[in-house]
Tab-separated table of C-alpha atoms in Angstrom:
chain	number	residue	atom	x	y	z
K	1	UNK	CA	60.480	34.485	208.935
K	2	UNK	CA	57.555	32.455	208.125
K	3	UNK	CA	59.393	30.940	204.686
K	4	UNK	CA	62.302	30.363	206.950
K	5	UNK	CA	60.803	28.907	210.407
K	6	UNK	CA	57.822	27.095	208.468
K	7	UNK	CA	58.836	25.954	204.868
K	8	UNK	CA	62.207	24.385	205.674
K	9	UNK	CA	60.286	21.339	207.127
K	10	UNK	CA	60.454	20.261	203.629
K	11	UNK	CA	64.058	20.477	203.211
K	12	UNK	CA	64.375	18.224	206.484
K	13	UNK	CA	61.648	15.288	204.783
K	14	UNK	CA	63.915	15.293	201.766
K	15	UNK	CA	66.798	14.974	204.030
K	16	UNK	CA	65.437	11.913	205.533
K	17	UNK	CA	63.572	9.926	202.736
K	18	UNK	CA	67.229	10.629	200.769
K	19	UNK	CA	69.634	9.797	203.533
K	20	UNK	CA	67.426	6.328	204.090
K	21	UNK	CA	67.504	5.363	200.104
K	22	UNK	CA	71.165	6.398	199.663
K	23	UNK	CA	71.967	4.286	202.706
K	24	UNK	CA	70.046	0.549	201.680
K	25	UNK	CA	72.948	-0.721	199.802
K	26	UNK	CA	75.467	0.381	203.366
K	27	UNK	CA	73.416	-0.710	205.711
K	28	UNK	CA	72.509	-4.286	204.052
K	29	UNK	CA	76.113	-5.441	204.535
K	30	UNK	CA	77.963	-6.900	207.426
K	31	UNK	CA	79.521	-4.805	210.070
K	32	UNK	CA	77.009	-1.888	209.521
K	33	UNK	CA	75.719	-2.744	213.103
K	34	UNK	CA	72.327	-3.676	211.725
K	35	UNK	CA	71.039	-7.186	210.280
K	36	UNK	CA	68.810	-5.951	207.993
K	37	UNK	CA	68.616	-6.281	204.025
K	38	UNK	CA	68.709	-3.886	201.065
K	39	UNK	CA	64.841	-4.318	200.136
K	40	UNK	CA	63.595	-4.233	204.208
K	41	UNK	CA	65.548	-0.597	203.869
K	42	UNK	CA	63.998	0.879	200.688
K	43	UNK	CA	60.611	-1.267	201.354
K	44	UNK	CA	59.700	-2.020	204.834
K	45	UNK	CA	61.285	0.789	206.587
K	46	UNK	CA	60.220	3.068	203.666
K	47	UNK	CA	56.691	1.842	204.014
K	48	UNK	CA	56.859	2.288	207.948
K	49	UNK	CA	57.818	5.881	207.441
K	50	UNK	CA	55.324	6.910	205.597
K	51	UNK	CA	52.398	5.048	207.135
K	52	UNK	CA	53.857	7.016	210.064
K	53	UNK	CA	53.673	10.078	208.302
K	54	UNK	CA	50.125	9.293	207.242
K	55	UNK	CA	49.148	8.290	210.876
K	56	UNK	CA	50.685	11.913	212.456
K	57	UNK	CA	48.862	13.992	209.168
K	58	UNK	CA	45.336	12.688	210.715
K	59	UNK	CA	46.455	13.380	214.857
K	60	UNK	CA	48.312	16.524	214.865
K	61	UNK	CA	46.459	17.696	211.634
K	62	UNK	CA	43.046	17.297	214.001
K	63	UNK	CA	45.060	19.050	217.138
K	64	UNK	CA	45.707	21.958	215.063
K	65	UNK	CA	42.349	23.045	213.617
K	66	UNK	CA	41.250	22.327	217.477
K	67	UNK	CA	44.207	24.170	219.173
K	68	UNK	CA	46.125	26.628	216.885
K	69	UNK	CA	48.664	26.058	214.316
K	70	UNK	CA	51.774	27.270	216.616
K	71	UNK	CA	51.208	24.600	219.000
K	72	UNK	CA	51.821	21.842	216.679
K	73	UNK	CA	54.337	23.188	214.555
K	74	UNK	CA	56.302	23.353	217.518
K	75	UNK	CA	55.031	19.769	219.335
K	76	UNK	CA	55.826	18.501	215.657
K	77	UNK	CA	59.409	19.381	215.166
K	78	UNK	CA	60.273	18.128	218.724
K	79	UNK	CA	58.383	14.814	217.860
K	80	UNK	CA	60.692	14.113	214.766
K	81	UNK	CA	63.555	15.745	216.661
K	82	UNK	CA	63.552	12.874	218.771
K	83	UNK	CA	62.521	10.013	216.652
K	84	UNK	CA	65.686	11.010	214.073
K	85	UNK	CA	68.016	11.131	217.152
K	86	UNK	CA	66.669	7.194	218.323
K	87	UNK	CA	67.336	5.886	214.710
K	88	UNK	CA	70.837	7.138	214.706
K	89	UNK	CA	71.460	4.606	217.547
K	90	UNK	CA	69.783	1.821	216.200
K	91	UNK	CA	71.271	-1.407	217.321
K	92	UNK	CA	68.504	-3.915	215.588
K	93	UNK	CA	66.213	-3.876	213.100
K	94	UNK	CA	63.037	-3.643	214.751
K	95	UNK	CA	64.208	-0.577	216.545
K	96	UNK	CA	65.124	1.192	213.189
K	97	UNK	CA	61.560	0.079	212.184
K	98	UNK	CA	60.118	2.003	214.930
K	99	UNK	CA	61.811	5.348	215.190
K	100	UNK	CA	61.508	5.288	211.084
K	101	UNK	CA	57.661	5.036	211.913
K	102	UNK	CA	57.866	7.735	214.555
K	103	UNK	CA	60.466	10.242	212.286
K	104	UNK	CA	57.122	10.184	210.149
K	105	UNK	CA	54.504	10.377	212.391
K	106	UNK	CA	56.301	13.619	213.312
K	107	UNK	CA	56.486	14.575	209.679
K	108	UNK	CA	53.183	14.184	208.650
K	109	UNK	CA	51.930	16.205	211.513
K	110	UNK	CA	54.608	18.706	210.158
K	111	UNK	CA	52.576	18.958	206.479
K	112	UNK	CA	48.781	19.722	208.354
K	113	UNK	CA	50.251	22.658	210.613
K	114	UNK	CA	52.793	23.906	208.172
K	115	UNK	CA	50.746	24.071	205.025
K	116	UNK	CA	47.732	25.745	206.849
K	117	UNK	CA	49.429	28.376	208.341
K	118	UNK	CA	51.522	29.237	205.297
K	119	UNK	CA	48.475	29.874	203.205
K	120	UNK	CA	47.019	31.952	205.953
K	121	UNK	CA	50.110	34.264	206.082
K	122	UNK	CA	50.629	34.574	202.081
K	123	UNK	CA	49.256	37.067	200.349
K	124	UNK	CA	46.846	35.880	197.151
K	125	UNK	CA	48.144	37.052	194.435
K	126	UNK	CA	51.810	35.624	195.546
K	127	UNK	CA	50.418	32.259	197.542
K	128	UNK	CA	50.560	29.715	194.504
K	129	UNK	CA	54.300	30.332	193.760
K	130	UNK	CA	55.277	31.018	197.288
K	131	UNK	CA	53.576	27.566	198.269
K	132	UNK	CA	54.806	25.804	195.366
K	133	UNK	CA	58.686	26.521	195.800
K	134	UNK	CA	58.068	26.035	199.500
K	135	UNK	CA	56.927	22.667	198.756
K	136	UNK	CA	59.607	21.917	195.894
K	137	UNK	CA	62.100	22.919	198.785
K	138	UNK	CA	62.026	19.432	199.532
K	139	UNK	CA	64.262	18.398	197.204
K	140	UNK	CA	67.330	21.140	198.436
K	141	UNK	CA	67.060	18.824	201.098
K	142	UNK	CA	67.055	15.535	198.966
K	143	UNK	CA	70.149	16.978	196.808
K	144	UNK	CA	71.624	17.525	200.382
K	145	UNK	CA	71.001	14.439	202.097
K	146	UNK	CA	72.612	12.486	198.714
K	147	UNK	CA	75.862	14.690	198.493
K	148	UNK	CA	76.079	13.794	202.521
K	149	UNK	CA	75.822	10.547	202.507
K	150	UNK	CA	79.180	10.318	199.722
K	151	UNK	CA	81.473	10.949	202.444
K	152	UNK	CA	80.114	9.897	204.899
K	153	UNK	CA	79.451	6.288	203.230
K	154	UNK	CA	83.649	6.116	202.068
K	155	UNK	CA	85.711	8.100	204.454
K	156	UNK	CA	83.896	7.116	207.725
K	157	UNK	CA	83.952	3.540	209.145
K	158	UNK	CA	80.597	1.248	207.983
K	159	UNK	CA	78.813	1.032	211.465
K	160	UNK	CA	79.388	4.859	211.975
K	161	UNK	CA	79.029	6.785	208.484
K	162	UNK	CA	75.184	6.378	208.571
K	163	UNK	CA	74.505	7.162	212.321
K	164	UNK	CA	76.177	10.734	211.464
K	165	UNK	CA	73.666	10.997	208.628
K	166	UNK	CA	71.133	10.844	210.725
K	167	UNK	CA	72.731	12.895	213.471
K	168	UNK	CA	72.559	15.711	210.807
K	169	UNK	CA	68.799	16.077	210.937
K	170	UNK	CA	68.593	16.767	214.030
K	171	UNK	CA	71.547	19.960	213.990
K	172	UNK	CA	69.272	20.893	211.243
K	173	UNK	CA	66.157	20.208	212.891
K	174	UNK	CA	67.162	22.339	216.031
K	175	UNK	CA	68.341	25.034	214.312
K	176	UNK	CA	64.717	25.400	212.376
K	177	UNK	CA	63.245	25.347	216.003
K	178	UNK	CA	64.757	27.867	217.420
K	179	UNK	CA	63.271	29.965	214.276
K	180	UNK	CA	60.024	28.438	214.476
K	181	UNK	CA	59.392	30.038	218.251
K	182	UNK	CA	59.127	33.734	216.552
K	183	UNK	CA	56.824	32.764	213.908
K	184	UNK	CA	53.082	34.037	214.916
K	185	UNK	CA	49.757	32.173	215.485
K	186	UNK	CA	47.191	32.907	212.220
K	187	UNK	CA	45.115	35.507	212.880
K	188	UNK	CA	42.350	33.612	211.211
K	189	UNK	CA	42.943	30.577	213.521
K	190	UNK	CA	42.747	33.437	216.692
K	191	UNK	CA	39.680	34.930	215.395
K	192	UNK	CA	37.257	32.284	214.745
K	193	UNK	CA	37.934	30.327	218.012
K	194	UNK	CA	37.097	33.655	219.872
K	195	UNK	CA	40.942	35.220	220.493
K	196	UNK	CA	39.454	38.523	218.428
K	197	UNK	CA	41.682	40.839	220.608
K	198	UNK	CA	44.735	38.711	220.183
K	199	UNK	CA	44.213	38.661	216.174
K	200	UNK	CA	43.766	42.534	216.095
K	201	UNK	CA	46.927	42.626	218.094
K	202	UNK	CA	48.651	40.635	215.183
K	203	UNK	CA	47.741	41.916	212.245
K	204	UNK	CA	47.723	46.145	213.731
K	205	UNK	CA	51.370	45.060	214.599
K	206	UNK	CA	52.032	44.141	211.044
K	207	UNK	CA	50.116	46.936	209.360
K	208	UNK	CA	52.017	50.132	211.648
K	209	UNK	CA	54.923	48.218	210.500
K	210	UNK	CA	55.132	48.351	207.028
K	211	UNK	CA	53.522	51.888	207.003
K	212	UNK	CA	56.627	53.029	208.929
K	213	UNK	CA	58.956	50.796	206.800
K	214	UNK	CA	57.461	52.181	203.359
K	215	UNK	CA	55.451	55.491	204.697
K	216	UNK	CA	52.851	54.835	202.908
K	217	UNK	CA	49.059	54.631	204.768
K	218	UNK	CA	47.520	50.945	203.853
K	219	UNK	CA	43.543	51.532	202.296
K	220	UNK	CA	41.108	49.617	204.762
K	221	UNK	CA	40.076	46.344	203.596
K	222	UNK	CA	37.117	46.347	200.886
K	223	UNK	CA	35.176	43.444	202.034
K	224	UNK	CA	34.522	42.379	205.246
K	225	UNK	CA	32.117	39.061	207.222
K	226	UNK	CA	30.751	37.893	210.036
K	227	UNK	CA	32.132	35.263	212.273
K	228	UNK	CA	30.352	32.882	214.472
K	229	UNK	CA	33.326	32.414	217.496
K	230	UNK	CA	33.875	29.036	218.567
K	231	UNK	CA	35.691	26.994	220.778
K	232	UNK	CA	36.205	23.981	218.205
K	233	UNK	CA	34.423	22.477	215.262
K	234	UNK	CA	33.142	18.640	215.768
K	235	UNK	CA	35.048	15.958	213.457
K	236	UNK	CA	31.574	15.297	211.808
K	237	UNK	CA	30.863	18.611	210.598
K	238	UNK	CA	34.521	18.425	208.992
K	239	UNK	CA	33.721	15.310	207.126
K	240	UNK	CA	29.997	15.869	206.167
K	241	UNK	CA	31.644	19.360	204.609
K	242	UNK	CA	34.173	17.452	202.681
K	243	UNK	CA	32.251	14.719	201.072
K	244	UNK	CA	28.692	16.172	201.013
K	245	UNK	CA	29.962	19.927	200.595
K	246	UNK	CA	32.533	19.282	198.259
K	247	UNK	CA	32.230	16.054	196.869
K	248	UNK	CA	33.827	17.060	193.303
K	249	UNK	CA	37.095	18.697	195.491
K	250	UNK	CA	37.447	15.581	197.839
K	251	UNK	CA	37.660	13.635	194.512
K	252	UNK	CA	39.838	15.975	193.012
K	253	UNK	CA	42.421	15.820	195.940
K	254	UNK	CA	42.800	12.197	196.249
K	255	UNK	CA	43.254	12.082	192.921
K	256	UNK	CA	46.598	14.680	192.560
K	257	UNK	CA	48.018	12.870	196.117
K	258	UNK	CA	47.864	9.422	195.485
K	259	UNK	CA	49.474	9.803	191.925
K	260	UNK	CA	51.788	12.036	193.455
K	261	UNK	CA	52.711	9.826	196.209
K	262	UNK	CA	53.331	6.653	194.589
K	263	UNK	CA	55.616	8.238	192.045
K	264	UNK	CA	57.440	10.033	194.396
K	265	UNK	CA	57.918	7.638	197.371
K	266	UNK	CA	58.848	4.684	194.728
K	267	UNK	CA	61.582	6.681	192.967
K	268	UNK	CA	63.413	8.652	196.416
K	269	UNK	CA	63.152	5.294	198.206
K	270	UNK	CA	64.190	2.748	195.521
K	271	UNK	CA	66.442	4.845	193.290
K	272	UNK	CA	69.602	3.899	194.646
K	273	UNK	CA	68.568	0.463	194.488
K	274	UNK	CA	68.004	0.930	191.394
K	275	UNK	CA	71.695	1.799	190.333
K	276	UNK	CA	73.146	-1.153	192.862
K	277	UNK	CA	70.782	-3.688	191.208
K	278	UNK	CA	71.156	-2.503	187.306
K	279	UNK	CA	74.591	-0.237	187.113
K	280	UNK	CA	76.668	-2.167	190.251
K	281	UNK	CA	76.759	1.636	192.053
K	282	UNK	CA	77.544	1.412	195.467
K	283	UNK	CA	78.516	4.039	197.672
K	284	UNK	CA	78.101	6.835	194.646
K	285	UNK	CA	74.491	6.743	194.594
K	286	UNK	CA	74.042	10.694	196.079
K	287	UNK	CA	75.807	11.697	193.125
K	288	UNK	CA	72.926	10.489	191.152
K	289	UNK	CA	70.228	11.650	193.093
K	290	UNK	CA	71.425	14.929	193.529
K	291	UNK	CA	70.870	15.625	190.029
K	292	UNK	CA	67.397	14.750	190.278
K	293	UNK	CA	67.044	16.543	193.027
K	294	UNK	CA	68.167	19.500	191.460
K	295	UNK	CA	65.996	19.157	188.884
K	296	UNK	CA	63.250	19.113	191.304
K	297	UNK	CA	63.688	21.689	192.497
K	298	UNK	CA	63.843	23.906	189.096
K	299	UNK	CA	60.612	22.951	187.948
K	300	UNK	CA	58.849	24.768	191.261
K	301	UNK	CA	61.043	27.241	190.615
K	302	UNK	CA	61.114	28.034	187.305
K	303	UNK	CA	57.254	27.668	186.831
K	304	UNK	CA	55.893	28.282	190.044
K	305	UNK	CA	54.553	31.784	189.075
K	306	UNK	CA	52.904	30.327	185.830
K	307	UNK	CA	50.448	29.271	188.314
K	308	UNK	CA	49.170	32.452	189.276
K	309	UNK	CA	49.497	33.833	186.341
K	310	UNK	CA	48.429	30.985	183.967
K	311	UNK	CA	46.339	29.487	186.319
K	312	UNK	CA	45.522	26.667	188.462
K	313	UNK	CA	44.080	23.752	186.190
K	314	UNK	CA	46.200	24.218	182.918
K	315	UNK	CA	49.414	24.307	185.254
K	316	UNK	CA	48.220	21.595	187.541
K	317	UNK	CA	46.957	19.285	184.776
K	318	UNK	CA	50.060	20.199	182.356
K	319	UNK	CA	52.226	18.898	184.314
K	320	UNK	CA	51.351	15.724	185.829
K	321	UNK	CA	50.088	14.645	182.289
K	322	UNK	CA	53.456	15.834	180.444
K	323	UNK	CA	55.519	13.832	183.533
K	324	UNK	CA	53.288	10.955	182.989
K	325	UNK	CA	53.759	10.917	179.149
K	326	UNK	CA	57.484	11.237	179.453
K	327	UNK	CA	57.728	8.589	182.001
K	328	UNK	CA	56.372	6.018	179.741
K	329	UNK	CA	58.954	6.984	177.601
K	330	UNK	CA	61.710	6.349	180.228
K	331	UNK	CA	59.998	3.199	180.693
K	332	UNK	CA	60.307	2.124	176.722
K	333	UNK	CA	64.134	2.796	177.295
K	334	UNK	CA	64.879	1.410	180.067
K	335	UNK	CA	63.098	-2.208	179.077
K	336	UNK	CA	65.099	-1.887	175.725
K	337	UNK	CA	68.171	-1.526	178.043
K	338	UNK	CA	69.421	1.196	176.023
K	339	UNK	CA	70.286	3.482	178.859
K	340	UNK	CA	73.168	3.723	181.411
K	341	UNK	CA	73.194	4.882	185.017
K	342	UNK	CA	73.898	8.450	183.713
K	343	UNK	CA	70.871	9.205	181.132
K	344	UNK	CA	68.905	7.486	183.362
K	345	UNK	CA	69.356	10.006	185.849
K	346	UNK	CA	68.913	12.780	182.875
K	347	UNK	CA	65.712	11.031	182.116
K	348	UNK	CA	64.309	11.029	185.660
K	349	UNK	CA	65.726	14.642	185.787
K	350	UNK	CA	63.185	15.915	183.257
K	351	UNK	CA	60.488	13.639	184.117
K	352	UNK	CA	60.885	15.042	187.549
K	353	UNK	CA	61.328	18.414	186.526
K	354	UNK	CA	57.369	18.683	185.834
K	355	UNK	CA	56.102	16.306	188.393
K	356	UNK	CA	57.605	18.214	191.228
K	357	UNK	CA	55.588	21.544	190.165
K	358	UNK	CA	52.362	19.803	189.877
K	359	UNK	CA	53.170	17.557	192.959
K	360	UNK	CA	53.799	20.373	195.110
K	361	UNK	CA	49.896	22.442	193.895
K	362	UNK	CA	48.555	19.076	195.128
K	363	UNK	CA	49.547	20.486	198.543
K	364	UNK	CA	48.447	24.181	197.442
K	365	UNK	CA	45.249	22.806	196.036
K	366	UNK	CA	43.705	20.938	199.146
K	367	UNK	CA	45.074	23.604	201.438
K	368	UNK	CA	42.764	26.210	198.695
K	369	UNK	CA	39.537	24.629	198.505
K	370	UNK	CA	38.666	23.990	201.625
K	371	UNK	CA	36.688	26.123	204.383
K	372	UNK	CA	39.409	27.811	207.000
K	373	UNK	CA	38.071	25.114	209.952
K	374	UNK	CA	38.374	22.172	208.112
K	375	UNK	CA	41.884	23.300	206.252
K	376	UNK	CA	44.558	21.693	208.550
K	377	UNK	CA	42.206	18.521	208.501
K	378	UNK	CA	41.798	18.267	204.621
K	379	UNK	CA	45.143	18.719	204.544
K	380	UNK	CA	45.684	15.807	206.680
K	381	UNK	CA	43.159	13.837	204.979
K	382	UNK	CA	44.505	13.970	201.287
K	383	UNK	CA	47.986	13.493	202.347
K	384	UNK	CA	47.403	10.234	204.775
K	385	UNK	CA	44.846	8.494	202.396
K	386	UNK	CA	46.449	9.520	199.229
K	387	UNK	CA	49.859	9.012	200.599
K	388	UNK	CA	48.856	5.522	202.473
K	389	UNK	CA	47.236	4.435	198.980
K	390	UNK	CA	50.202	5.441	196.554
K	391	UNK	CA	52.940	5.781	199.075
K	392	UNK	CA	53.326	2.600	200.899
K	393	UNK	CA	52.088	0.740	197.640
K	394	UNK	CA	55.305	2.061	195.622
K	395	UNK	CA	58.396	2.031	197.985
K	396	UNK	CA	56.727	-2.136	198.605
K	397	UNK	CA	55.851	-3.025	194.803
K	398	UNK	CA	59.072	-0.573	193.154
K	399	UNK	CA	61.045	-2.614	196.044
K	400	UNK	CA	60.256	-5.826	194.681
K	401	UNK	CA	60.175	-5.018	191.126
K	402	UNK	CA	63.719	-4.490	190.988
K	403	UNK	CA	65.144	-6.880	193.532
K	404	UNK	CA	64.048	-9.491	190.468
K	405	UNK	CA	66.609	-7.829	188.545
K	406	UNK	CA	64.625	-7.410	185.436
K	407	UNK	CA	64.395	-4.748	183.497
K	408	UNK	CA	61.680	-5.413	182.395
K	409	UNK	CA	59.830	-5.852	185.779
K	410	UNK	CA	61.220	-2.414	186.880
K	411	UNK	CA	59.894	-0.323	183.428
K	412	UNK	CA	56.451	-2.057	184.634
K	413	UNK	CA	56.750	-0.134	188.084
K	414	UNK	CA	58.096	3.044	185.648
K	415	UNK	CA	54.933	2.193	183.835
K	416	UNK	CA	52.120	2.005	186.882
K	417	UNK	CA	53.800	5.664	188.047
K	418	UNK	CA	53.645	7.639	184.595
K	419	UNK	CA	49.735	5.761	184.537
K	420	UNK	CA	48.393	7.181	187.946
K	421	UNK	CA	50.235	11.054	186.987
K	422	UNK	CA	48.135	10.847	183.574
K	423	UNK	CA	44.991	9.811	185.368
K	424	UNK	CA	45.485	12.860	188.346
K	425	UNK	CA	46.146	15.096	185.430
K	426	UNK	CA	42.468	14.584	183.288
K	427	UNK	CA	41.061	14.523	186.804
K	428	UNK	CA	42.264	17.983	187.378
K	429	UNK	CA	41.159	18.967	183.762
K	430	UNK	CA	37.458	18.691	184.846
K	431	UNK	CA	37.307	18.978	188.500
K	432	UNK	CA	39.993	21.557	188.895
K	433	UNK	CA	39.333	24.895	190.687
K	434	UNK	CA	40.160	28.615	189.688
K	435	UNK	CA	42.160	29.520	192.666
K	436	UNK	CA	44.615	31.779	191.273
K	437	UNK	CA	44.775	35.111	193.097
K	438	UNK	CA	41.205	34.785	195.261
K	439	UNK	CA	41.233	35.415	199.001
K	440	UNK	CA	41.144	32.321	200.657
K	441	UNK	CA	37.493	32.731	201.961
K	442	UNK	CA	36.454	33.834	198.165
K	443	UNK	CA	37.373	30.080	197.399
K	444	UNK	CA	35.624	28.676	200.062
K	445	UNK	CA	33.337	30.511	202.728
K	446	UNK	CA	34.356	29.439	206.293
K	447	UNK	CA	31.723	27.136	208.473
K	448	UNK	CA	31.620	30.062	210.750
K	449	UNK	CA	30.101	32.751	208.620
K	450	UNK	CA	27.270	34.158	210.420
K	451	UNK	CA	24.195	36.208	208.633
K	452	UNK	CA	25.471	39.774	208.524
């Protein structure tokens, strides 16, 4: 229930960034019912959507630490619910700039409430992997927004096909609502702002249930605090605990998001402009970018589990150096225009393959480190800053990179992605933290700990 009503959010922001990139070329030309160019699509309205995103992370990612994660997972969905709905009848472009700023601004609320909650429901010695393939579920919804869009782009008329892309996110987006409305508050949220008898409820609830399910008698827990209740925690506190508490962390998680980001919003935004501009693809883009969607979503997948068995920092900094590394070697190719539109794609696939496992612990990592109060906040924080730095820079400089045509101007943008994933990587090397199967408060003590 909880992987079902709370981690598909990521399938729907893969749906979205994909449908948008797949559509540029469409809804550039004349009779789309939109006068609006190819690089406004993959750049503007790719930058507006994720300052959005960035914007929403910092509101509803304050809301929930102050009033419960439930609230705003639901207030969330019915924020991008609308928004997706409003672009589908865009009649201008300024109005598809605004509801693209708004479909994020109910996304990136989405990441602060989801994320938290998650990790307070996981068990430890399961929560890297479980997080990890939750996050790289992003891309089952990438692989399906590109295979949509195929259809939709040649068997539909031009000024319709795209409208119906959109429509889809919001059948899906309803349908993950009406899941979402059974999935419980976190007891750790409920205790700590003074809801004690409401948390007992909970968890008792959970325990009687798997002892009748399994008939086995659970041992009581070996550890145990005390909890100063409040009411809320003031945004101060939250920021003197990030920078003067944790100054090596707050580094740390800037560092994995904003290489992250800029890699990953330059390639799902610009990709199909890639092929239009380089390989003359058209309206078979998805094909493309389901592949490398695909891919991934293997590497979370495949090595998600490494990571709590390996551990945190080899996994974390293995993988966005090894991406890095293998992107500069894409790069090399590309500007020696030895490669066509298909091992292009088989290039980015493998690339991808690693970057998407260590992309999605940068979510797992910020969510980790910091104390239970501040978590839906930090999470908020890394993803708007780091996202704002490296994710409206790339969609804008990719963008223009390869309107110029020039392959050697579009290996450069290859080149400034595969840099920032190397530099995240030796950042993680040294600042890193052993996370792998502690309890939560282990990692880091909650503000609210009281003298025993």
């Amino acid at each position: 229930m909880v992987i079902i009503g709370l981690g598909t959010v990521w399938i729907l922001d893969g749906l979205e960034v994909t449908i948008v990139g797949n559509l540029s070329a469409q809804l550039a030309k004349e009779g789309s019912g939109l006068a609006i160019t190819q690089a406004q699509v993959a750049g503007t309205a790719a930058a507006l959507y994720v300052a959005g995103a960035c914007m929403g992370a910092l509101f509803f990612g304050w809301l929930t630490d102050r009033f419960g994660r439930k609230k705003m997972f639901i207030i969330t969905m019915v924020v991008y619910l609308v928004a997706t709905a409003a672009t589908a009848f865009s009649f201008s472009a300024w109005w598809f700039f605004l509801f693209r700023f708004l479909t994020g601004f109910g996304i990136g609320g989405e990441y602060a409430a989801i994320n938290s909650a998650i990790d307070e429901l996981i068990p430890s010695r399961h929560r890297g992997r479980i997080d990890i393939i939750i996050n790289g579920s992003y891309w089952l919804g990438a692989a399906g927004g590109a295979l949509l869009t195929v259809p939709l782009l040649n068997h539909l008329p031009l000024n319709i096909g795209w409208r119906v892309a959109f429509g889809m996110g919001v059948v899906l987006g309803l349908v993950i609502l009406l899941v979402r409305r059974h999935v419980p508050e976190s007891p750790r949220w409920l205790f700590i702002h003074g809801r004690d008898e409401e948390a007992e409820g909970l968890v008792d609830g959970v325990e009687k249930r798997i002892e009748r399910e399994k008939g086995v008698e659970l041992d009581e827990p070996s550890q145990s605090m005390t909890i100063h209740q409040r009411k809320s925690i003031g945004f101060g506190r939250i920021a003197h605990t990030m920078v003067a508490r944790y100054p090596k962390r707050t580094v740390l998680g800037l560092s994995l998001f904003i290489g992250q980001a800029f890699l990953y919003n330059a390639i799902t935004f610009g990709y199909a402009q890639i092929l239009s501009t380089f390989f003359g693809i058209q309206t078979e883009t998805g094909y493309y970018f389901a592949v490398i969607a695909v891919g991934n979503f293997l590497g979370p997948l495949l090595l998600g589990r490494f990571f709590d068995t390996i551990g945190r920092i080899p996994m974390i900094s293995g993988t966005y150096i090894l991406s890095g590394v293998l992107l500069f070697g894409t790069a090399w190719l590309f500007d020696q225009e030895v490669l066509t539109a298909t091992t292009l794609t088989a290039c980015w696939c493998v690339v991808l393959f690693f970057a998407s496992a260590g992309a999605s612990a940068a979510y797992l990592t910020v969510s980790e480190i910091f104390p239970m109060e501040t978590r839906a906040m930090a999470i908020a924080f890394f993803y708007s800053i780091g996202t704002f730095v490296g994710g409206v820079s790339g969609p804008l400089i990719f963008a223009n990179l390869v309107e110029s045509g020039r392959p050697g101007d579009t290996a450069l943008a290859f080149c400034i992605g595969a840099s920032l994933m190397v530099a995240a990587g030796l950042v993680e090397l040294f600042l890193g933290v052993k996370a792998e199967g502690r309890g939560l408060e282990d990692i880091a003590e909650p503000l609210s700990t009281a003298p025993s």
